[in-house]
Amino acid sequence: MTLLRSSLVFKAVFATIFLQSLLEVHSSEAVETASIVENDQVKRIGDEVEFNCRVNNPNDKTLFWMRINGNNRSEQFVVAMGTTPTLKDRFSVDHYRDTATYSLRIRRLEANDTGFYQCRIAVDANNKVSAEVKLDIERPPEITAKSSSSVTVVEGDSAELKCEADGFPSPSITWKRENDEILPFGNTWTSGNVLRIQSVDKSDRGNYYCIANNTIEPSDWATIKLNVEFAPVVDTPRPRIGQARGHDAKLQCHIVANPTPIVTWLKNGKVIATETPHATGDEFIHMHRVSVIDSKDYGTYTCRVKNKYGKAEAVIELFKTEFAWINDRD
């Protein structure tokens, strides 16, 4: 009986020692973990924010904070535990041992502080544990370089004017035309990042305003020019002009065309002049001067206009009068 009791005692002691050894091994090999206490934060420029990272079993390893920028997830070092901030530093870390919490504080927030903040512990050269939280900074809208500056299409084709803006909250985009002209589809305004115009007409050409708004002032806007190339359209302010002998007659045709056309003047069907006007826009007046010396200078004159998309012409009749027509404004 005594021998049996001793054997049971020995087994109990051995089991206790074995269990303690297992606990010591488990404790020495405990895995570090990290978690963020707060939810994602939204702040204004100039505010202060604090993120708390709770770390279990850090084992005296160094904790540091990283900022993960944008969609490309590029990393930027922010601050490490043990760093002594200077007066110029906006970032600092505090360690609260009673709660195993490492607190990142950012003062005087700037627009480019937006991103994901990650607390990280390097377990070894190839392993790390981390947790992250998102910080958004409210900032006014700003139209980006990805937006269109000008768009050129041929009449009858479709056009897309694009406008993109950064900011937080995400900006909304509104479109208007210069001088509040009616948009091609009948409204004075529309919304969306892309303004689509089906079967563009020459009357759609001109400046369009892209306006970006969110809840943060000021709003931003940009001018996007729609250029439309089209065949010439021509008419004449005075289809019949009278003039006496010995005076000049000024024949005019009103031209709308893009690109700038070649203008040819004909008299009774024969070419008398051809030139490419030095026009600064796609709408202009072209003048041909006729010195009326005798009766053969009277007749039918044609202003013929042509570019790569087509041609058009207008006819002017120059007839004889007894009295001279003088217009100093021409």
Short mmCIF file of C-alpha atoms in Angstrom, two decimals:
data_model
loop_
_atom_site.label_atom_id
_atom_site.label_comp_id
_atom_site.label_asym_id
_atom_site.label_seq_id
_atom_site.Cartn_x
_atom_site.Cartn_y
_atom_site.Cartn_z
CA MET A 1 0.00 0.00 0.00
CA THR A 2 2.82 2.40 0.89
CA LEU A 3 4.58 1.62 -2.40
CA LEU A 4 1.40 2.28 -4.35
CA ARG A 5 0.86 5.63 -2.57
CA SER A 6 4.46 6.72 -3.35
CA SER A 7 4.00 5.83 -6.99
CA LEU A 8 0.86 7.97 -7.23
CA VAL A 9 2.57 10.92 -5.56
CA PHE A 10 5.51 10.67 -7.99
CA LYS A 11 3.18 10.65 -10.98
CA ALA A 12 1.34 13.71 -9.68
CA VAL A 13 4.56 15.65 -9.13
CA PHE A 14 5.85 14.64 -12.57
CA ALA A 15 2.62 15.76 -14.20
CA THR A 16 2.80 19.12 -12.43
CA ILE A 17 6.41 19.72 -13.53
CA PHE A 18 5.58 18.70 -17.11
CA LEU A 19 2.59 21.08 -17.21
CA GLN A 20 4.67 23.98 -15.89
CA SER A 21 7.31 23.33 -18.53
CA LEU A 22 4.68 23.43 -21.24
CA LEU A 23 3.34 26.75 -19.94
CA GLU A 24 6.85 28.23 -19.89
CA VAL A 25 7.50 27.14 -23.46
CA HIS A 26 4.12 28.54 -24.57
CA SER A 27 4.81 31.82 -22.76
CA SER A 28 8.23 32.22 -24.33
CA GLU A 29 6.79 31.53 -27.79
CA ALA A 30 3.62 33.67 -27.41
CA VAL A 31 2.67 35.45 -30.63
CA GLU A 32 2.53 39.25 -30.69
CA THR A 33 -0.80 40.77 -31.76
CA ALA A 34 -1.92 44.33 -32.46
CA SER A 35 -5.32 45.96 -32.73
CA ILE A 36 -6.63 49.52 -33.18
CA VAL A 37 -9.03 50.78 -30.53
CA GLU A 38 -10.73 53.58 -32.55
CA ASN A 39 -12.88 53.51 -35.68
CA ASP A 40 -11.82 55.37 -38.82
CA GLN A 41 -11.62 59.14 -38.23
CA VAL A 42 -12.69 62.24 -40.18
CA LYS A 43 -11.06 65.53 -39.18
CA ARG A 44 -10.63 69.08 -40.40
CA ILE A 45 -7.37 70.81 -41.30
CA GLY A 46 -5.76 72.16 -38.13
CA ASP A 47 -7.43 69.61 -35.83
CA GLU A 48 -5.68 67.02 -33.66
CA VAL A 49 -6.22 63.26 -33.78
CA GLU A 50 -5.15 60.34 -31.59
CA PHE A 51 -4.99 56.66 -32.56
CA ASN A 52 -4.50 53.92 -29.95
CA CYS A 53 -2.88 50.62 -30.82
CA ARG A 54 -3.20 47.82 -28.28
CA VAL A 55 -0.34 45.31 -28.39
CA ASN A 56 -0.28 41.95 -26.67
CA ASN A 57 3.08 40.43 -25.70
CA PRO A 58 5.37 42.96 -27.43
CA ASN A 59 8.45 41.28 -25.90
CA ASP A 60 10.36 44.57 -25.82
CA LYS A 61 10.26 44.91 -29.58
CA THR A 62 10.12 48.42 -31.10
CA LEU A 63 6.75 49.67 -32.28
CA PHE A 64 6.53 52.23 -35.03
CA TRP A 65 3.77 53.89 -37.04
CA MET A 66 3.59 54.00 -40.84
CA ARG A 67 1.30 55.94 -43.18
CA ILE A 68 -0.08 53.98 -46.13
CA ASN A 69 -0.82 56.40 -48.94
CA GLY A 70 -3.70 56.17 -51.39
CA ASN A 71 -4.65 53.27 -53.59
CA ASN A 72 -1.06 52.34 -54.44
CA ARG A 73 -0.42 51.46 -50.79
CA SER A 74 2.99 53.15 -50.74
CA GLU A 75 4.46 53.35 -47.25
CA GLN A 76 5.91 56.32 -45.40
CA PHE A 77 7.56 56.20 -41.98
CA VAL A 78 5.82 58.44 -39.43
CA VAL A 79 7.33 57.93 -35.97
CA ALA A 80 8.75 55.17 -33.75
CA MET A 81 8.28 54.47 -30.06
CA GLY A 82 11.05 56.15 -28.08
CA THR A 83 11.41 59.10 -30.45
CA THR A 84 11.65 62.41 -28.65
CA PRO A 85 9.54 64.97 -30.53
CA THR A 86 10.79 68.50 -31.08
CA LEU A 87 8.59 71.58 -31.11
CA LYS A 88 8.32 71.27 -34.88
CA ASP A 89 7.20 67.64 -34.80
CA ARG A 90 3.49 67.10 -35.25
CA PHE A 91 3.73 63.35 -34.57
CA SER A 92 4.43 61.64 -31.24
CA VAL A 93 3.90 58.23 -29.61
CA ASP A 94 3.02 57.54 -25.95
CA HIS A 95 3.09 54.13 -24.24
CA TYR A 96 0.50 53.29 -21.58
CA ARG A 97 1.81 50.13 -19.92
CA ASP A 98 -1.27 49.44 -17.82
CA THR A 99 -3.37 48.94 -20.97
CA ALA A 100 -0.54 47.81 -23.30
CA THR A 101 -1.52 50.72 -25.57
CA TYR A 102 0.66 52.80 -27.87
CA SER A 103 -0.95 56.15 -28.72
CA LEU A 104 -0.12 58.07 -31.93
CA ARG A 105 -0.95 61.76 -31.71
CA ILE A 106 -0.94 64.05 -34.78
CA ARG A 107 -1.23 67.80 -34.20
CA ARG A 108 -2.16 70.59 -36.61
CA LEU A 109 -3.53 68.23 -39.25
CA GLU A 110 -2.75 69.00 -42.88
CA ALA A 111 -4.53 67.90 -46.07
CA ASN A 112 -1.76 65.46 -46.99
CA ASP A 113 -2.11 63.64 -43.65
CA THR A 114 -4.95 61.66 -45.25
CA GLY A 115 -4.28 57.93 -45.43
CA PHE A 116 -4.16 54.67 -43.49
CA TYR A 117 -2.09 54.67 -40.28
CA GLN A 118 -0.55 51.36 -39.32
CA CYS A 119 1.04 50.42 -36.01
CA ARG A 120 3.66 47.75 -36.61
CA ILE A 121 6.01 45.49 -34.68
CA ALA A 122 8.79 43.62 -36.46
CA VAL A 123 8.85 40.12 -34.99
CA ASP A 124 11.95 39.19 -36.98
CA ALA A 125 13.52 40.00 -40.33
CA ASN A 126 10.70 38.33 -42.26
CA ASN A 127 7.66 38.72 -40.03
CA LYS A 128 5.64 41.57 -38.62
CA VAL A 129 2.33 42.15 -36.90
CA SER A 130 0.27 45.25 -37.57
CA ALA A 131 -3.11 46.95 -37.40
CA GLU A 132 -4.34 50.03 -39.27
CA VAL A 133 -6.96 52.76 -39.17
CA LYS A 134 -8.05 55.30 -41.79
CA LEU A 135 -7.81 59.07 -41.43
CA ASP A 136 -9.69 61.36 -43.82
CA ILE A 137 -9.12 65.11 -43.80
CA GLU A 138 -12.02 67.28 -44.91
CA ARG A 139 -10.77 69.49 -47.72
CA PRO A 140 -12.37 71.60 -50.43
CA PRO A 141 -12.71 70.25 -53.97
CA GLU A 142 -9.87 70.66 -56.43
CA ILE A 143 -10.26 69.82 -60.12
CA THR A 144 -7.38 67.60 -61.24
CA ALA A 145 -5.19 67.52 -64.34
CA LYS A 146 -7.04 64.38 -65.45
CA SER A 147 -9.91 66.62 -66.57
CA SER A 148 -10.28 67.69 -70.19
CA SER A 149 -8.98 71.12 -71.17
CA SER A 150 -10.38 71.09 -74.70
CA VAL A 151 -12.07 68.53 -76.93
CA THR A 152 -12.23 68.63 -80.74
CA VAL A 153 -14.77 66.60 -82.73
CA VAL A 154 -16.27 66.61 -86.22
CA GLU A 155 -19.89 67.69 -86.54
CA GLY A 156 -22.15 64.65 -86.27
CA ASP A 157 -19.77 62.69 -84.05
CA SER A 158 -20.22 62.26 -80.29
CA ALA A 159 -18.16 64.14 -77.69
CA GLU A 160 -17.13 63.43 -74.10
CA LEU A 161 -16.03 66.18 -71.74
CA LYS A 162 -14.43 64.81 -68.57
CA CYS A 163 -14.03 66.46 -65.19
CA GLU A 164 -12.44 64.90 -62.11
CA ALA A 165 -11.94 66.48 -58.70
CA ASP A 166 -10.22 65.53 -55.46
CA GLY A 167 -11.51 66.49 -52.04
CA PHE A 168 -13.27 65.04 -49.01
CA PRO A 169 -16.16 64.40 -48.90
CA SER A 170 -16.04 63.29 -52.52
CA PRO A 171 -17.07 66.28 -54.68
CA SER A 172 -20.08 66.32 -56.98
CA ILE A 173 -19.67 67.69 -60.51
CA THR A 174 -22.10 70.10 -62.23
CA TRP A 175 -21.91 71.26 -65.87
CA LYS A 176 -23.07 74.58 -67.33
CA ARG A 177 -22.47 76.48 -70.55
CA GLU A 178 -21.01 79.95 -70.89
CA ASN A 179 -23.60 82.70 -70.38
CA ASP A 180 -26.07 80.06 -69.13
CA GLU A 181 -26.77 78.91 -72.68
CA ILE A 182 -28.93 75.82 -73.08
CA LEU A 183 -27.03 72.53 -73.05
CA PRO A 184 -27.34 70.31 -76.16
CA PHE A 185 -30.03 68.17 -74.50
CA GLY A 186 -32.24 71.07 -73.40
CA ASN A 187 -31.24 71.82 -69.78
CA THR A 188 -29.24 74.71 -68.40
CA TRP A 189 -27.23 72.34 -66.18
CA THR A 190 -26.48 68.66 -65.63
CA SER A 191 -24.39 66.57 -63.23
CA GLY A 192 -21.80 63.79 -63.46
CA ASN A 193 -18.09 63.45 -64.13
CA VAL A 194 -18.60 63.02 -67.88
CA LEU A 195 -20.69 65.26 -70.14
CA ARG A 196 -21.69 63.19 -73.20
CA ILE A 197 -23.07 64.87 -76.31
CA GLN A 198 -24.48 62.65 -79.03
CA SER A 199 -24.35 63.80 -82.68
CA VAL A 200 -22.63 67.13 -82.02
CA ASP A 201 -23.92 70.16 -83.89
CA LYS A 202 -21.87 73.25 -84.74
CA SER A 203 -24.08 75.22 -82.35
CA ASP A 204 -22.74 73.06 -79.48
CA ARG A 205 -19.25 74.56 -79.82
CA GLY A 206 -17.98 76.88 -77.09
CA ASN A 207 -17.00 76.92 -73.43
CA TYR A 208 -18.45 74.54 -70.86
CA TYR A 209 -17.97 75.03 -67.11
CA CYS A 210 -17.21 72.09 -64.84
CA ILE A 211 -18.04 73.01 -61.21
CA ALA A 212 -16.94 70.83 -58.27
CA ASN A 213 -18.71 71.12 -54.89
CA ASN A 214 -18.74 69.36 -51.55
CA THR A 215 -19.61 70.55 -48.03
CA ILE A 216 -16.24 72.33 -47.69
CA GLU A 217 -15.75 75.80 -49.19
CA PRO A 218 -14.62 77.05 -51.60
CA SER A 219 -15.87 75.19 -54.66
CA ASP A 220 -13.63 74.81 -57.72
CA TRP A 221 -14.34 75.17 -61.44
CA ALA A 222 -12.65 74.79 -64.80
CA THR A 223 -13.41 75.81 -68.38
CA ILE A 224 -13.44 73.05 -71.00
CA LYS A 225 -13.67 74.15 -74.62
CA LEU A 226 -15.56 72.10 -77.18
CA ASN A 227 -14.20 72.67 -80.68
CA VAL A 228 -16.41 71.45 -83.53
CA GLU A 229 -15.07 71.06 -87.08
CA PHE A 230 -17.70 71.50 -89.78
CA ALA A 231 -18.34 72.45 -93.40
CA PRO A 232 -18.69 76.17 -94.23
CA VAL A 233 -21.89 78.12 -93.96
CA VAL A 234 -22.01 81.44 -95.83
CA ASP A 235 -24.50 84.23 -96.40
CA THR A 236 -24.32 87.90 -97.26
CA PRO A 237 -25.58 90.90 -95.29
CA ARG A 238 -26.40 92.74 -98.57
CA PRO A 239 -27.25 90.49 -101.52
CA ARG A 240 -27.78 93.54 -103.79
CA ILE A 241 -25.44 96.51 -103.78
CA GLY A 242 -25.76 99.62 -105.90
CA GLN A 243 -22.86 101.93 -106.75
CA ALA A 244 -22.09 104.76 -109.16
CA ARG A 245 -19.13 104.79 -111.54
CA GLY A 246 -15.87 106.07 -110.11
CA HIS A 247 -16.50 104.67 -106.63
CA ASP A 248 -15.62 101.49 -104.78
CA ALA A 249 -18.16 98.82 -103.89
CA LYS A 250 -17.50 96.67 -100.84
CA LEU A 251 -18.86 93.16 -101.17
CA GLN A 252 -19.17 91.17 -97.97
CA CYS A 253 -19.93 87.58 -97.07
CA HIS A 254 -20.52 86.27 -93.58
CA ILE A 255 -18.65 82.96 -93.07
CA VAL A 256 -18.91 80.31 -90.37
CA ALA A 257 -16.45 77.42 -90.79
CA ASN A 258 -13.89 75.29 -88.97
CA PRO A 259 -11.16 74.84 -90.00
CA THR A 260 -10.62 78.20 -91.69
CA PRO A 261 -11.70 77.87 -95.35
CA ILE A 262 -10.29 79.09 -98.64
CA VAL A 263 -12.39 81.97 -100.02
CA THR A 264 -12.74 82.40 -103.76
CA TRP A 265 -14.51 85.35 -105.42
CA LEU A 266 -16.00 84.96 -108.89
CA LYS A 267 -17.55 87.49 -111.29
CA ASN A 268 -20.08 86.13 -113.71
CA GLY A 269 -18.64 82.65 -113.07
CA LYS A 270 -14.95 83.53 -113.53
CA VAL A 271 -12.40 83.49 -110.64
CA ILE A 272 -11.10 86.94 -109.78
CA ALA A 273 -9.52 86.35 -106.34
CA THR A 274 -8.59 83.48 -103.99
CA GLU A 275 -7.22 83.72 -100.48
CA THR A 276 -7.12 82.07 -97.05
CA PRO A 277 -8.36 84.64 -94.51
CA HIS A 278 -6.40 85.37 -91.34
CA ALA A 279 -9.39 84.62 -89.12
CA THR A 280 -9.03 84.52 -85.34
CA GLY A 281 -12.19 82.46 -84.89
CA ASP A 282 -14.59 80.26 -86.81
CA GLU A 283 -17.00 83.12 -87.64
CA PHE A 284 -15.97 86.22 -89.58
CA ILE A 285 -16.80 88.68 -92.36
CA HIS A 286 -14.80 88.52 -95.57
CA MET A 287 -14.77 91.56 -97.86
CA HIS A 288 -13.95 92.00 -101.53
CA ARG A 289 -13.47 95.53 -102.87
CA VAL A 290 -14.54 96.35 -106.45
CA SER A 291 -13.42 99.58 -108.12
CA VAL A 292 -16.30 100.50 -110.41
CA ILE A 293 -14.75 102.11 -113.50
CA ASP A 294 -17.20 101.24 -116.26
CA SER A 295 -20.25 99.12 -116.95
CA LYS A 296 -18.31 95.86 -117.25
CA ASP A 297 -17.61 96.02 -113.48
CA TYR A 298 -21.30 95.51 -112.74
CA GLY A 299 -22.71 92.03 -112.61
CA THR A 300 -23.07 88.93 -110.40
CA TYR A 301 -20.36 88.20 -107.84
CA THR A 302 -20.06 84.90 -105.97
CA CYS A 303 -18.35 84.32 -102.63
CA ARG A 304 -17.36 80.62 -102.67
CA VAL A 305 -16.03 79.07 -99.44
CA LYS A 306 -14.42 75.63 -99.07
CA ASN A 307 -12.68 73.53 -96.40
CA LYS A 308 -12.03 69.78 -96.08
CA TYR A 309 -15.61 69.10 -94.93
CA GLY A 310 -17.46 70.83 -97.74
CA LYS A 311 -18.22 74.08 -99.53
CA ALA A 312 -20.87 76.80 -99.74
CA GLU A 313 -21.42 80.02 -101.65
CA ALA A 314 -23.41 83.24 -101.59
CA VAL A 315 -24.28 85.53 -104.51
CA ILE A 316 -24.16 89.33 -104.57
CA GLU A 317 -25.51 91.49 -107.38
CA LEU A 318 -23.64 94.75 -108.06
CA PHE A 319 -25.83 97.18 -110.06
CA LYS A 320 -25.47 100.71 -111.38
CA THR A 321 -26.83 103.78 -109.58
CA GLU A 322 -26.71 107.45 -110.45
CA PHE A 323 -25.61 108.47 -107.00
CA ALA A 324 -22.67 107.06 -105.08
CA TRP A 325 -23.20 104.88 -102.01
CA ILE A 326 -20.67 105.89 -99.39
CA ASN A 327 -20.39 104.04 -96.08
CA ASP A 328 -17.38 105.12 -94.01
CA ARG A 329 -18.03 102.36 -91.47
CA ASP A 330 -17.06 99.62 -93.96
#
